[in-house]
Short mmCIF file of C-alpha atoms in Angstrom, two decimals:
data_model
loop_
_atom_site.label_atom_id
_atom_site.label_comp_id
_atom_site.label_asym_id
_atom_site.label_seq_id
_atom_site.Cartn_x
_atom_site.Cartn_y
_atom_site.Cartn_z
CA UNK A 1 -11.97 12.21 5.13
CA UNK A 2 -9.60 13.19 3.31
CA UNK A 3 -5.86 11.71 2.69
CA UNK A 4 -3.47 14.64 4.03
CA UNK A 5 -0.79 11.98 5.41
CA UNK A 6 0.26 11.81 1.72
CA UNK A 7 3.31 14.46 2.26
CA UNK A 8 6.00 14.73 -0.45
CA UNK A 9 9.50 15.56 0.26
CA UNK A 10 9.55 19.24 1.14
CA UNK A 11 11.97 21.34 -1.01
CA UNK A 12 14.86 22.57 1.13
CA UNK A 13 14.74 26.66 0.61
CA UNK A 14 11.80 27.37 -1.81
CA UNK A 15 11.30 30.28 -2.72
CA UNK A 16 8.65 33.10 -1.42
CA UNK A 17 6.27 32.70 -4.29
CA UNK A 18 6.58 29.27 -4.00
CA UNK A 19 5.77 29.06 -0.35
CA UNK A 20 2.64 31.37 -0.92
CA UNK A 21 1.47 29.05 -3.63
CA UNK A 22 2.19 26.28 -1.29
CA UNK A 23 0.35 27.79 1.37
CA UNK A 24 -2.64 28.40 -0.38
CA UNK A 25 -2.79 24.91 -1.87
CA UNK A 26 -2.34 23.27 1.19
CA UNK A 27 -5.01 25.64 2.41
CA UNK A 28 -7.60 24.57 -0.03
CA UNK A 29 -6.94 21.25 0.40
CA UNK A 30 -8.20 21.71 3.98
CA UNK A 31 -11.13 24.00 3.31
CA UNK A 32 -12.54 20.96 1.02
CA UNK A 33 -11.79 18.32 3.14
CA UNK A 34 -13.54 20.52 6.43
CA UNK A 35 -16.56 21.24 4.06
CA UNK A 36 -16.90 17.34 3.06
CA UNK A 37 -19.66 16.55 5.58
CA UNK A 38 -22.04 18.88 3.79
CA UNK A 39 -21.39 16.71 0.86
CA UNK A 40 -22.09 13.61 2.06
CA UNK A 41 -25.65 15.31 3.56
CA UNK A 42 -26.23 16.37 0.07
CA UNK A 43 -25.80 12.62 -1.45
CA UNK A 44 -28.66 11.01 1.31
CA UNK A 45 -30.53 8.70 0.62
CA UNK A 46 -27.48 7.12 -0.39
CA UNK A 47 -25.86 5.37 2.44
CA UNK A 48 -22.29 5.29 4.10
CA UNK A 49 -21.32 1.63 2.56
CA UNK A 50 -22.65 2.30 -0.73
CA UNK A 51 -21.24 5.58 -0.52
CA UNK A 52 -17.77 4.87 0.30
CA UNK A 53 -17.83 1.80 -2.22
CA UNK A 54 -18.67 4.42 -4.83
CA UNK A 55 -15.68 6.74 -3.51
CA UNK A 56 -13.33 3.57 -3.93
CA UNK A 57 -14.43 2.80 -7.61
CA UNK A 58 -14.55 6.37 -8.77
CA UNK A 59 -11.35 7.81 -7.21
CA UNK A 60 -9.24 5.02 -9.22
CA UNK A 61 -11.13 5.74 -12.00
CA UNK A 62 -10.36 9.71 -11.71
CA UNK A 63 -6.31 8.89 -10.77
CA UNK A 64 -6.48 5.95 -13.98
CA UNK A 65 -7.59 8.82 -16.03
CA UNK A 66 -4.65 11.23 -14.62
CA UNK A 67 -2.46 8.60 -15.54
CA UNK A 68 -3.46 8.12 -18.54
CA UNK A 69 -3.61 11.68 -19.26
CA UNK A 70 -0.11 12.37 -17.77
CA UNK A 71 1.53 9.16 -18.99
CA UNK A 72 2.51 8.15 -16.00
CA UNK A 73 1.28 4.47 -14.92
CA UNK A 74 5.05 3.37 -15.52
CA UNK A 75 5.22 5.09 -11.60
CA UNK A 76 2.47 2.58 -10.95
CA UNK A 77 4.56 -0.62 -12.46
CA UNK A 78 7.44 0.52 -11.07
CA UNK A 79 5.81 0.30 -7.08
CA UNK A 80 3.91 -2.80 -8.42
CA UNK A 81 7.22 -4.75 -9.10
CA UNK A 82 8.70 -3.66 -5.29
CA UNK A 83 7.25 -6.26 -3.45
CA UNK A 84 7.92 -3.66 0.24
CA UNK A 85 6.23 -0.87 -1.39
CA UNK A 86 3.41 -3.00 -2.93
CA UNK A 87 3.10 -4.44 0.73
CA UNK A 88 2.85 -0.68 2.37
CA UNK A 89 0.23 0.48 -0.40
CA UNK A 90 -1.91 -2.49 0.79
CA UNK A 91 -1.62 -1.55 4.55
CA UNK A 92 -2.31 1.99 3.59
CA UNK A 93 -5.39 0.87 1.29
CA UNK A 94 -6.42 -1.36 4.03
CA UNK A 95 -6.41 1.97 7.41
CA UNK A 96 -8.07 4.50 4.75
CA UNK A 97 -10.70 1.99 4.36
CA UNK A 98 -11.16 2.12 7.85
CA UNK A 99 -10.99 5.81 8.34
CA UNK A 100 -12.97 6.34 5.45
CA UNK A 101 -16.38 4.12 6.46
CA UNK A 102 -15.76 5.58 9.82
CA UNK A 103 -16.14 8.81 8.92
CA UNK A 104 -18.99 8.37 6.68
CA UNK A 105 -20.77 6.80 8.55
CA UNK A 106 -20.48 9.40 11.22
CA UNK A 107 -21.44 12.16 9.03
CA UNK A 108 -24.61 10.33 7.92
CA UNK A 109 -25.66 9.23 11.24
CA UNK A 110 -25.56 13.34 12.90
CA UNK A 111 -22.35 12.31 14.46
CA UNK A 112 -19.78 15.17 12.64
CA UNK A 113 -19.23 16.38 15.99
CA UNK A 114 -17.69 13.42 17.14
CA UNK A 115 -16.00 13.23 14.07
CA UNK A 116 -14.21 16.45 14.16
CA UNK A 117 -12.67 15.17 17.40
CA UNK A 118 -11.11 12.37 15.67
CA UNK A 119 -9.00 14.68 14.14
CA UNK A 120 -8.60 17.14 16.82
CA UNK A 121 -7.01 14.15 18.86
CA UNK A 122 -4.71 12.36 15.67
CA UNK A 123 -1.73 14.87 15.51
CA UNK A 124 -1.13 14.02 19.53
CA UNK A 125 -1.83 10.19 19.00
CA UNK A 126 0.71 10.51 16.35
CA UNK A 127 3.39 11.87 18.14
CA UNK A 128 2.39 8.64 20.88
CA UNK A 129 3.53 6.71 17.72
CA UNK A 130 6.16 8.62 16.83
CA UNK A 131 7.27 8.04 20.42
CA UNK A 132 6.07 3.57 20.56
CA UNK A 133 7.71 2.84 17.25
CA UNK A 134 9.92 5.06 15.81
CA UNK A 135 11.17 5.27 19.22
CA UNK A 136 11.67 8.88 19.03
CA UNK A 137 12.39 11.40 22.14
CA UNK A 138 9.53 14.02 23.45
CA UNK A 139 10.58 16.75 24.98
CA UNK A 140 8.02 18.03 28.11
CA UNK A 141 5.50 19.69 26.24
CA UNK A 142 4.93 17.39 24.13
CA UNK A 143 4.01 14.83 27.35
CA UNK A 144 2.19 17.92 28.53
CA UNK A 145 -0.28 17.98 25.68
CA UNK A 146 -0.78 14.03 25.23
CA UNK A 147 -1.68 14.25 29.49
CA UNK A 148 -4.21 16.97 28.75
CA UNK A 149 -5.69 14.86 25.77
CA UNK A 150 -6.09 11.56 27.93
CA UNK A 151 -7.95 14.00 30.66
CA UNK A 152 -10.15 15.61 27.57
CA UNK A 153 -11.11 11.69 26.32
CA UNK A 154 -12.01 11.53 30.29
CA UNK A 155 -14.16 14.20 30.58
CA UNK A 156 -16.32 13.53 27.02
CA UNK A 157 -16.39 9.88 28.05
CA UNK A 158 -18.21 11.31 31.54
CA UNK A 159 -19.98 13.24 29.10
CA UNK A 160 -21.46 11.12 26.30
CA UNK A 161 -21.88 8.55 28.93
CA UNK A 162 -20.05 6.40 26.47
CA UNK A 163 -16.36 6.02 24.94
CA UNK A 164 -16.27 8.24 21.63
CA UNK A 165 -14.98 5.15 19.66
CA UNK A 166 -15.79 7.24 16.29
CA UNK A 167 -13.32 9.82 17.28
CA UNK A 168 -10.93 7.08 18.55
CA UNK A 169 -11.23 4.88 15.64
CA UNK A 170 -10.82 8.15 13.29
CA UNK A 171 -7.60 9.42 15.29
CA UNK A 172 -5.98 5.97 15.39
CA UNK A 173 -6.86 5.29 11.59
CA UNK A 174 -5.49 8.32 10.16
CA UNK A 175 -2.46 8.33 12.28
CA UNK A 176 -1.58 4.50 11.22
CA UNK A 177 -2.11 6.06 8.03
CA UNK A 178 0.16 8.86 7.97
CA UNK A 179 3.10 6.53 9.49
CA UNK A 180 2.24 3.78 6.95
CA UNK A 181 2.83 6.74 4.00
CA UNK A 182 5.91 8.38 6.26
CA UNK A 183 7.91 4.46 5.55
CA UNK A 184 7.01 4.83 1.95
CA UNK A 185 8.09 8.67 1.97
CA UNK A 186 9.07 9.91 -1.97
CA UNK A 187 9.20 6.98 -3.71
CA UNK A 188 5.30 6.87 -3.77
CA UNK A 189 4.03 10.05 -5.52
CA UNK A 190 -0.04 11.21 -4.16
CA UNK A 191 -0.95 9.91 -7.79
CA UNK A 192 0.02 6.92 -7.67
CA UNK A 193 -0.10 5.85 -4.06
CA UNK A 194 -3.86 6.61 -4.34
CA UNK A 195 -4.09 4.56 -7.55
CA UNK A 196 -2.85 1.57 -6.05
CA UNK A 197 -4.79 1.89 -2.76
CA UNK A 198 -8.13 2.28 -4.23
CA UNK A 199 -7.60 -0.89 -7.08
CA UNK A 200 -6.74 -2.87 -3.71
CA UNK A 201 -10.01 -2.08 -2.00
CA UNK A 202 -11.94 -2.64 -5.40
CA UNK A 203 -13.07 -6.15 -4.39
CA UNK A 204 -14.01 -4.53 -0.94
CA UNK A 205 -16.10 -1.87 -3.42
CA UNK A 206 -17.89 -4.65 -5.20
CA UNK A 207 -18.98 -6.91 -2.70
CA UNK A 208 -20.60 -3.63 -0.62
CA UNK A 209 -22.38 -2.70 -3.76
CA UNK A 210 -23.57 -6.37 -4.49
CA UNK A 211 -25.00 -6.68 -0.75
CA UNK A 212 -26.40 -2.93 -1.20
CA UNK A 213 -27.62 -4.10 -4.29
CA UNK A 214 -29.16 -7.00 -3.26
CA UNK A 215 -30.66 -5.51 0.60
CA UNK A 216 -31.84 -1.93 0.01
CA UNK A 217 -30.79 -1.08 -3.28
CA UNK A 218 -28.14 1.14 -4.83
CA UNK A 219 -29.25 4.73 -5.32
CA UNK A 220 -26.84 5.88 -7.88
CA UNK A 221 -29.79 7.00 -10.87
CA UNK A 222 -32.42 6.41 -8.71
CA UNK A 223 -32.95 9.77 -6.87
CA UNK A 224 -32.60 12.36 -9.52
CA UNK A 225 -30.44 14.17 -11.93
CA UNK A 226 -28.47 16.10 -9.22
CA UNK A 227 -28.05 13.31 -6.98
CA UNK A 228 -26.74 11.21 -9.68
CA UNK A 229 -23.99 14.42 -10.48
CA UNK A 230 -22.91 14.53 -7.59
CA UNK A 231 -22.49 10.67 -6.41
CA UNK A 232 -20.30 11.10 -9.66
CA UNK A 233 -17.95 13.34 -8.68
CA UNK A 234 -16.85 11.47 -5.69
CA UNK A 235 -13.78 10.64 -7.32
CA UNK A 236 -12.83 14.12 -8.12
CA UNK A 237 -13.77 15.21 -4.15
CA UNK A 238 -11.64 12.67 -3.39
CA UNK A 239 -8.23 13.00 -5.42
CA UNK A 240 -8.44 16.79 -6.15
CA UNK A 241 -7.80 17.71 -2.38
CA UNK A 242 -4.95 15.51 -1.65
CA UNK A 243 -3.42 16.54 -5.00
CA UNK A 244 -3.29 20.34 -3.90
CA UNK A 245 -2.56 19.12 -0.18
CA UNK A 246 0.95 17.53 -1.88
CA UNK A 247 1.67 19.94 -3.94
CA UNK A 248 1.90 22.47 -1.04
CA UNK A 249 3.26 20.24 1.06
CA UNK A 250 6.56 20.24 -1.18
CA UNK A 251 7.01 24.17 -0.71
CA UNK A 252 6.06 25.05 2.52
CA UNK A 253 8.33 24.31 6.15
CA UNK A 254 6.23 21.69 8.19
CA UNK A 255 5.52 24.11 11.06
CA UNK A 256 3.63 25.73 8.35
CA UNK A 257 1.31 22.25 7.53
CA UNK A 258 0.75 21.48 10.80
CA UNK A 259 -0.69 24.82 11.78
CA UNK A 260 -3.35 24.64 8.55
CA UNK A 261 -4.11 20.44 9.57
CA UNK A 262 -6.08 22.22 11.92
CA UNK A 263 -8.12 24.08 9.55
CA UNK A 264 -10.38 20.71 8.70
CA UNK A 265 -11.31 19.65 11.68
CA UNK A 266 -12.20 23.58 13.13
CA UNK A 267 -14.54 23.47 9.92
CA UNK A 268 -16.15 19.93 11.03
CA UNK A 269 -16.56 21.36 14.04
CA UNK A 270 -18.44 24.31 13.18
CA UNK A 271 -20.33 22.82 10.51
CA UNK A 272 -21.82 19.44 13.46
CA UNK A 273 -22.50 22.74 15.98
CA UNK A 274 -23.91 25.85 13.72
CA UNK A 275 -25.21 24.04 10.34
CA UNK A 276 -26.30 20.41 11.37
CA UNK A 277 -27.37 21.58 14.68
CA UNK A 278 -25.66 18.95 16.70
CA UNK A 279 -25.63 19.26 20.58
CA UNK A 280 -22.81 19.98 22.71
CA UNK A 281 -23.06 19.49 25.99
CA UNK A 282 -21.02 21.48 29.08
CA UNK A 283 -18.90 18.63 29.14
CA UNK A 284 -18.15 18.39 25.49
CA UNK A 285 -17.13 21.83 25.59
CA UNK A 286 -14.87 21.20 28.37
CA UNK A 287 -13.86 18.18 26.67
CA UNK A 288 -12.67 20.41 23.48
CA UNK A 289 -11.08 22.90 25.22
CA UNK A 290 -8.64 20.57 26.76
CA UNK A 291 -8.10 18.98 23.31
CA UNK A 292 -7.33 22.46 21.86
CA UNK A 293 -5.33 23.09 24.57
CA UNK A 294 -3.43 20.07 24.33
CA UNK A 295 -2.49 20.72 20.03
CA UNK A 296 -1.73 24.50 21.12
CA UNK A 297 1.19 23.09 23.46
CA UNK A 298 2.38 20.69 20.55
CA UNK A 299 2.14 23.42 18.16
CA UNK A 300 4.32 25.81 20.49
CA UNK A 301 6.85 23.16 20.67
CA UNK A 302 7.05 22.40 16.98
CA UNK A 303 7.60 26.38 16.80
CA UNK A 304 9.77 26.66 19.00
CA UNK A 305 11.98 23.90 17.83
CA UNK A 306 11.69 24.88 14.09
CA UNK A 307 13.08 28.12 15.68
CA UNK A 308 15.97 26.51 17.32
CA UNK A 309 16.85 24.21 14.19
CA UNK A 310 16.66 20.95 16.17
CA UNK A 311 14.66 18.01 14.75
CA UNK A 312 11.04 17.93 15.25
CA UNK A 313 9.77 15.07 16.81
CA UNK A 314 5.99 15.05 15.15
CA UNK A 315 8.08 15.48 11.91
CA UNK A 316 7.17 11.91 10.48
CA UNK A 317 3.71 13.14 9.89
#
């Protein structure tokens, strides 16, 4: 999945055609990130370590070539000689990681389902964070929503039989994440924070495509022309989204953002049930609705306090 944490400073009164173009970034960005499991179906037989080792190495190729391009690694020496900020990028490199392999390997073992959950639940177990370290204050419905996601956890464990630790792993990955980037706010741009997180996980890279190597073998030329074209681009899928996501990120009010994060995950969703023909059970769908339930509450009371002018409290996303 994606990296939609990666928020620049929004500008304070943009103007209309700005906030359309925002919008419509922002909305892309989510539209390619929902569609990503159909990707990762099209790259099989390649697997989910060799394929997120090949996502590492070719997304800091694609941002060393922007750089390049753009002139623009100073940014990169700049963060590189801040020993706090270098410290952040390596705890962000290290909970993308995570969320990354997690989610791949969902998607390649028929789990997308399960997946899209994992995303469902991280804008509430962000606000839990919001609330357990940045000691911020929730107003009821808020608690409301965060009650009706434990119960919807409840009711899929009952289901599955099992705790969805995909999901959980997913939600509690990504959120890390997005607080991790929310301390290193503007003076990280998407370009560069990516950069630097991907060349710290390039040893991680190289040692999964040495055991790959070495176990089952690496598939990258092996399974045709189109395969190898698309394995390829994996860089591209990777930085192109969260490049439009920041760009209309900077133009659009954060009510605005938060309504679209949903966009992903209602694609993942749709594409486990109608396209990969996953199951869901009565008590998954039970399960869901509760969790939908649950982000239409925190969405009502981000709207409502946009409205009112008062400080969000899911506003560190």
């Amino acid at each position: 999945m994606t990296l939609r944490a990666q928020q620049g400073t929004q500008l304070s009164s943009p103007a209309p055609s700005g906030r359309t173009r925002g919008a419509l970034s922002a909305l892309a960005a989510e539209i390619l990130w929902g569609v990503l499991p159909l990707y990762f179906v099209l790259l099989a037989p390649t697997g989910p370590f060799e394929l997120v080792a090949w996502r590492i190495a070719l997304a800091f190729a694609f941002c060393a070539l922007l750089l390049t391009m753009t002139r623009t690694w100073r940014k990169v020496v700049e963060v590189l000689r801040r020993p706090r900020l270098r410290g952040l990028t390596v705890a962000a490199g290290v909970l993308i990681y995570a969320n990354w392999q997690t989610y791949v390997i969902a998607t390649l073992t028929g789990q997308v389902i399960e997946a899209s959950l994992g995303y469902f639940i991280s804008p509430l177990m962000t606000v839990l964070l919001g609330v357990i370290v940045l000691r911020e204050r929730l107003r009821v419905l808020p608690w409301i929503a965060i009650g009706i996601a434990g119960v919807a956890v409840a009711v899929i464990v009952a289901g599955y039989g099992r705790v969805p630790w995909l999901a959980l792993i997913l939600a509690a990955t990504f959120a890390l994440y997005g607080l991790v980037k929310t301390t290193i706010g503007s003076a990280v741009d998407a370009v560069s924070g990516l950069t630097l997180e991907s060349l710290w996980l390039l040893p991680v890279a190289v040692v999964q495509l040495i055991i790959v190597g070495t176990t089952s073998g690496l598939t990258l030329g092996h399974a045709g022309l189109a395969h190898t074209v698309l394995l390829l681009l994996a860089g591209a899928v990777t930085a192109v989204p969260l490049l439009l996501f920041a760009a209309g990120a900077r133009r659009v009010p954060l009510t605005v953002i938060g309504l679209l994060q949903f966009v992903t995950p209602l694609l993942q969703f749709a594409i486990g049930v109608w396209v990969l023909g996953e199951p869901m059970t009565a008590e998954r769908w039970i399960g869901f609705a509760l969790v939908w339930a649950s982000l239409a509450l925190l969405t009502l009371d981000s709207v409502l306090t946009a409205k009112k002018g008062r400080p969000d409290a899911t506003a560190h996303r």
